[in-house]
PDB file of C-alpha atoms in Angstrom:
ATOM      1  CA  UNK A   1      65.435  -7.787 -20.831  1.00  0.00           C
ATOM      2  CA  UNK A   2      65.186 -11.036 -18.849  1.00  0.00           C
ATOM      3  CA  UNK A   3      62.810 -13.677 -20.154  1.00  0.00           C
ATOM      4  CA  UNK A   4      59.706 -14.429 -18.083  1.00  0.00           C
ATOM      5  CA  UNK A   5      60.034 -17.141 -15.502  1.00  0.00           C
ATOM      6  CA  UNK A   6      58.997 -20.479 -17.042  1.00  0.00           C
ATOM      7  CA  UNK A   7      56.090 -22.271 -15.357  1.00  0.00           C
ATOM      8  CA  UNK A   8      57.123 -24.867 -12.837  1.00  0.00           C
ATOM      9  CA  UNK A   9      56.080 -28.414 -13.464  1.00  0.00           C
ATOM     10  CA  UNK A  10      54.373 -29.997 -10.484  1.00  0.00           C
ATOM     11  CA  UNK A  11      56.001 -33.132  -9.125  1.00  0.00           C
ATOM     12  CA  UNK A  12      52.592 -34.742  -8.682  1.00  0.00           C
ATOM     13  CA  UNK A  13      50.105 -32.941 -10.965  1.00  0.00           C
ATOM     14  CA  UNK A  14      47.114 -35.125 -10.061  1.00  0.00           C
ATOM     15  CA  UNK A  15      47.608 -34.474  -6.343  1.00  0.00           C
ATOM     16  CA  UNK A  16      48.111 -30.756  -6.969  1.00  0.00           C
ATOM     17  CA  UNK A  17      44.925 -30.634  -9.054  1.00  0.00           C
ATOM     18  CA  UNK A  18      42.949 -32.523  -6.402  1.00  0.00           C
ATOM     19  CA  UNK A  19      44.260 -30.228  -3.662  1.00  0.00           C
ATOM     20  CA  UNK A  20      43.305 -27.075  -5.566  1.00  0.00           C
ATOM     21  CA  UNK A  21      39.884 -28.543  -6.441  1.00  0.00           C
ATOM     22  CA  UNK A  22      39.218 -29.529  -2.820  1.00  0.00           C
ATOM     23  CA  UNK A  23      40.365 -26.121  -1.563  1.00  0.00           C
ATOM     24  CA  UNK A  24      38.099 -24.350  -4.059  1.00  0.00           C
ATOM     25  CA  UNK A  25      35.153 -26.552  -3.059  1.00  0.00           C
ATOM     26  CA  UNK A  26      35.680 -25.914   0.661  1.00  0.00           C
ATOM     27  CA  UNK A  27      36.175 -22.192   0.094  1.00  0.00           C
ATOM     28  CA  UNK A  28      33.092 -22.051  -2.163  1.00  0.00           C
ATOM     29  CA  UNK A  29      31.069 -23.989   0.405  1.00  0.00           C
ATOM     30  CA  UNK A  30      32.022 -21.557   3.155  1.00  0.00           C
ATOM     31  CA  UNK A  31      31.120 -18.553   1.010  1.00  0.00           C
ATOM     32  CA  UNK A  32      27.883 -20.252  -0.112  1.00  0.00           C
ATOM     33  CA  UNK A  33      26.924 -20.995   3.480  1.00  0.00           C
ATOM     34  CA  UNK A  34      27.676 -17.400   4.478  1.00  0.00           C
ATOM     35  CA  UNK A  35      25.512 -16.126   1.603  1.00  0.00           C
ATOM     36  CA  UNK A  36      22.681 -18.494   2.575  1.00  0.00           C
ATOM     37  CA  UNK A  37      22.818 -17.360   6.202  1.00  0.00           C
ATOM     38  CA  UNK A  38      22.855 -13.697   5.171  1.00  0.00           C
ATOM     39  CA  UNK A  39      19.945 -14.329   2.793  1.00  0.00           C
ATOM     40  CA  UNK A  40      17.894 -16.049   5.478  1.00  0.00           C
ATOM     41  CA  UNK A  41      18.465 -13.190   7.929  1.00  0.00           C
ATOM     42  CA  UNK A  42      16.882 -10.762   5.491  1.00  0.00           C
ATOM     43  CA  UNK A  43      18.445  -7.754   7.220  1.00  0.00           C
ATOM     44  CA  UNK A  44      21.756  -7.945   5.349  1.00  0.00           C
ATOM     45  CA  UNK A  45      21.918  -5.493   2.432  1.00  0.00           C
ATOM     46  CA  UNK A  46      22.215  -7.056  -1.022  1.00  0.00           C
ATOM     47  CA  UNK A  47      25.412  -5.076  -1.642  1.00  0.00           C
ATOM     48  CA  UNK A  48      27.079  -6.733   1.367  1.00  0.00           C
ATOM     49  CA  UNK A  49      25.999 -10.190   0.212  1.00  0.00           C
ATOM     50  CA  UNK A  50      27.242  -9.448  -3.331  1.00  0.00           C
ATOM     51  CA  UNK A  51      30.580  -8.289  -1.882  1.00  0.00           C
ATOM     52  CA  UNK A  52      31.000 -11.497   0.139  1.00  0.00           C
ATOM     53  CA  UNK A  53      30.180 -13.639  -2.910  1.00  0.00           C
ATOM     54  CA  UNK A  54      32.514 -11.563  -5.127  1.00  0.00           C
ATOM     55  CA  UNK A  55      35.264 -11.966  -2.528  1.00  0.00           C
ATOM     56  CA  UNK A  56      34.713 -15.720  -2.605  1.00  0.00           C
ATOM     57  CA  UNK A  57      34.860 -15.787  -6.394  1.00  0.00           C
ATOM     58  CA  UNK A  58      38.063 -13.738  -6.331  1.00  0.00           C
ATOM     59  CA  UNK A  59      39.614 -16.255  -3.929  1.00  0.00           C
ATOM     60  CA  UNK A  60      38.683 -19.200  -6.146  1.00  0.00           C
ATOM     61  CA  UNK A  61      39.995 -17.411  -9.258  1.00  0.00           C
ATOM     62  CA  UNK A  62      43.263 -16.658  -7.424  1.00  0.00           C
ATOM     63  CA  UNK A  63      43.630 -20.360  -6.508  1.00  0.00           C
ATOM     64  CA  UNK A  64      42.919 -21.420 -10.092  1.00  0.00           C
ATOM     65  CA  UNK A  65      45.450 -18.894 -11.426  1.00  0.00           C
ATOM     66  CA  UNK A  66      48.076 -20.309  -9.031  1.00  0.00           C
ATOM     67  CA  UNK A  67      47.310 -23.811 -10.325  1.00  0.00           C
ATOM     68  CA  UNK A  68      47.407 -22.639 -13.975  1.00  0.00           C
ATOM     69  CA  UNK A  69      50.817 -20.998 -13.573  1.00  0.00           C
ATOM     70  CA  UNK A  70      52.223 -24.317 -12.384  1.00  0.00           C
ATOM     71  CA  UNK A  71      51.175 -26.213 -15.515  1.00  0.00           C
ATOM     72  CA  UNK A  72      53.503 -26.958 -18.379  1.00  0.00           C
ATOM     73  CA  UNK A  73      52.611 -25.944 -21.932  1.00  0.00           C
ATOM     74  CA  UNK A  74      51.168 -29.341 -22.913  1.00  0.00           C
ATOM     75  CA  UNK A  75      48.797 -29.426 -19.942  1.00  0.00           C
ATOM     76  CA  UNK A  76      47.692 -25.849 -20.624  1.00  0.00           C
ATOM     77  CA  UNK A  77      47.013 -26.670 -24.256  1.00  0.00           C
ATOM     78  CA  UNK A  78      45.030 -29.770 -23.262  1.00  0.00           C
ATOM     79  CA  UNK A  79      42.817 -27.726 -20.947  1.00  0.00           C
ATOM     80  CA  UNK A  80      42.276 -24.919 -23.479  1.00  0.00           C
ATOM     81  CA  UNK A  81      41.486 -27.355 -26.270  1.00  0.00           C
ATOM     82  CA  UNK A  82      39.167 -29.418 -24.072  1.00  0.00           C
ATOM     83  CA  UNK A  83      37.277 -26.396 -22.822  1.00  0.00           C
ATOM     84  CA  UNK A  84      36.802 -24.934 -26.294  1.00  0.00           C
ATOM     85  CA  UNK A  85      35.782 -28.112 -28.112  1.00  0.00           C
ATOM     86  CA  UNK A  86      34.185 -30.023 -25.242  1.00  0.00           C
ATOM     87  CA  UNK A  87      31.970 -27.233 -24.015  1.00  0.00           C
ATOM     88  CA  UNK A  88      31.099 -26.131 -27.559  1.00  0.00           C
ATOM     89  CA  UNK A  89      30.003 -29.596 -28.651  1.00  0.00           C
ATOM     90  CA  UNK A  90      28.080 -30.273 -25.450  1.00  0.00           C
ATOM     91  CA  UNK A  91      26.250 -26.949 -25.724  1.00  0.00           C
ATOM     92  CA  UNK A  92      25.416 -27.816 -29.325  1.00  0.00           C
ATOM     93  CA  UNK A  93      23.937 -31.126 -28.146  1.00  0.00           C
ATOM     94  CA  UNK A  94      21.971 -29.265 -25.455  1.00  0.00           C
ATOM     95  CA  UNK A  95      20.789 -26.819 -28.123  1.00  0.00           C
ATOM     96  CA  UNK A  96      19.523 -29.683 -30.297  1.00  0.00           C
ATOM     97  CA  UNK A  97      17.582 -31.086 -27.337  1.00  0.00           C
ATOM     98  CA  UNK A  98      16.164 -27.652 -26.455  1.00  0.00           C
ATOM     99  CA  UNK A  99      15.156 -26.729 -30.002  1.00  0.00           C
ATOM    100  CA  UNK A 100      13.702 -30.175 -30.689  1.00  0.00           C
ATOM    101  CA  UNK A 101      11.724 -29.977 -27.456  1.00  0.00           C
ATOM    102  CA  UNK A 102      10.365 -26.575 -28.413  1.00  0.00           C
ATOM    103  CA  UNK A 103       8.896 -28.073 -31.587  1.00  0.00           C
ATOM    104  CA  UNK A 104       7.994 -31.596 -30.444  1.00  0.00           C
ATOM    105  CA  UNK A 105       6.380 -30.831 -27.067  1.00  0.00           C
ATOM    106  CA  UNK A 106       2.864 -29.431 -27.055  1.00  0.00           C
ATOM    107  CA  UNK A 107       2.961 -25.818 -25.802  1.00  0.00           C
ATOM    108  CA  UNK A 108      -0.102 -26.228 -23.563  1.00  0.00           C
ATOM    109  CA  UNK A 109       1.292 -29.392 -21.999  1.00  0.00           C
ATOM    110  CA  UNK A 110       4.603 -27.600 -21.350  1.00  0.00           C
ATOM    111  CA  UNK A 111       2.793 -24.635 -19.709  1.00  0.00           C
ATOM    112  CA  UNK A 112       0.791 -26.979 -17.470  1.00  0.00           C
ATOM    113  CA  UNK A 113       3.858 -28.975 -16.464  1.00  0.00           C
ATOM    114  CA  UNK A 114       6.058 -25.930 -15.820  1.00  0.00           C
ATOM    115  CA  UNK A 115       3.344 -24.033 -13.910  1.00  0.00           C
ATOM    116  CA  UNK A 116       4.091 -26.188 -10.862  1.00  0.00           C
ATOM    117  CA  UNK A 117       7.616 -24.752 -10.624  1.00  0.00           C
ATOM    118  CA  UNK A 118       8.866 -21.394  -9.428  1.00  0.00           C
ATOM    119  CA  UNK A 119      10.360 -19.437 -12.367  1.00  0.00           C
ATOM    120  CA  UNK A 120      13.542 -18.768 -10.342  1.00  0.00           C
ATOM    121  CA  UNK A 121      14.008 -22.521  -9.900  1.00  0.00           C
ATOM    122  CA  UNK A 122      13.595 -23.053 -13.646  1.00  0.00           C
ATOM    123  CA  UNK A 123      16.216 -20.403 -14.446  1.00  0.00           C
ATOM    124  CA  UNK A 124      18.653 -21.791 -11.895  1.00  0.00           C
ATOM    125  CA  UNK A 125      18.017 -25.327 -13.154  1.00  0.00           C
ATOM    126  CA  UNK A 126      18.772 -24.213 -16.700  1.00  0.00           C
ATOM    127  CA  UNK A 127      22.005 -22.545 -15.590  1.00  0.00           C
ATOM    128  CA  UNK A 128      23.093 -25.699 -13.741  1.00  0.00           C
ATOM    129  CA  UNK A 129      22.214 -27.806 -16.802  1.00  0.00           C
ATOM    130  CA  UNK A 130      24.432 -25.603 -18.996  1.00  0.00           C
ATOM    131  CA  UNK A 131      27.329 -25.839 -16.528  1.00  0.00           C
ATOM    132  CA  UNK A 132      26.953 -29.611 -16.272  1.00  0.00           C
ATOM    133  CA  UNK A 133      26.853 -30.019 -20.053  1.00  0.00           C
ATOM    134  CA  UNK A 134      29.969 -27.884 -20.454  1.00  0.00           C
ATOM    135  CA  UNK A 135      31.840 -29.738 -17.715  1.00  0.00           C
ATOM    136  CA  UNK A 136      30.937 -33.181 -19.066  1.00  0.00           C
ATOM    137  CA  UNK A 137      31.929 -32.140 -22.587  1.00  0.00           C
ATOM    138  CA  UNK A 138      35.190 -30.709 -21.257  1.00  0.00           C
ATOM    139  CA  UNK A 139      36.002 -33.941 -19.417  1.00  0.00           C
ATOM    140  CA  UNK A 140      35.431 -36.093 -22.517  1.00  0.00           C
ATOM    141  CA  UNK A 141      37.454 -33.729 -24.729  1.00  0.00           C
ATOM    142  CA  UNK A 142      40.302 -33.566 -22.190  1.00  0.00           C
ATOM    143  CA  UNK A 143      40.578 -37.371 -22.104  1.00  0.00           C
ATOM    144  CA  UNK A 144      40.387 -37.453 -25.921  1.00  0.00           C
ATOM    145  CA  UNK A 145      43.168 -34.845 -26.230  1.00  0.00           C
ATOM    146  CA  UNK A 146      45.530 -36.758 -23.961  1.00  0.00           C
ATOM    147  CA  UNK A 147      44.714 -40.113 -25.600  1.00  0.00           C
ATOM    148  CA  UNK A 148      45.480 -38.621 -29.004  1.00  0.00           C
ATOM    149  CA  UNK A 149      48.742 -36.955 -27.900  1.00  0.00           C
ATOM    150  CA  UNK A 150      50.319 -39.833 -25.957  1.00  0.00           C
TER     151      UNK A 150
END
């Protein structure tokens, strides 16, 4: 049985990464704009909008898989390690802030302050905060991994 084809090592990994990232951002922006237009029309069924968004996600995942297959083993390990430890530690820090805030902030003051916001905005803001924390933690851990292994 032939062995699986080894991953190819990119000649310029930083340029390849930037190209995939830019392509994903443009593709995501197009799909996001399409979803926003469909949402503002109001006549587009939710199932159609979900299909368009799912198609966009599938395209981005396909591009990321193409990028991943081109990495060598060391780069793959750096990304896996950074995602696990970086996002875990940053979520733990976010958890400390959240739990401390739940105890330290007066409940009535919190209700009054948050009453000015739409609950959907609060949920979306929380989701973005989690993603940002994970991404920042990942970036620090990725740099740490490479600094330690060079």
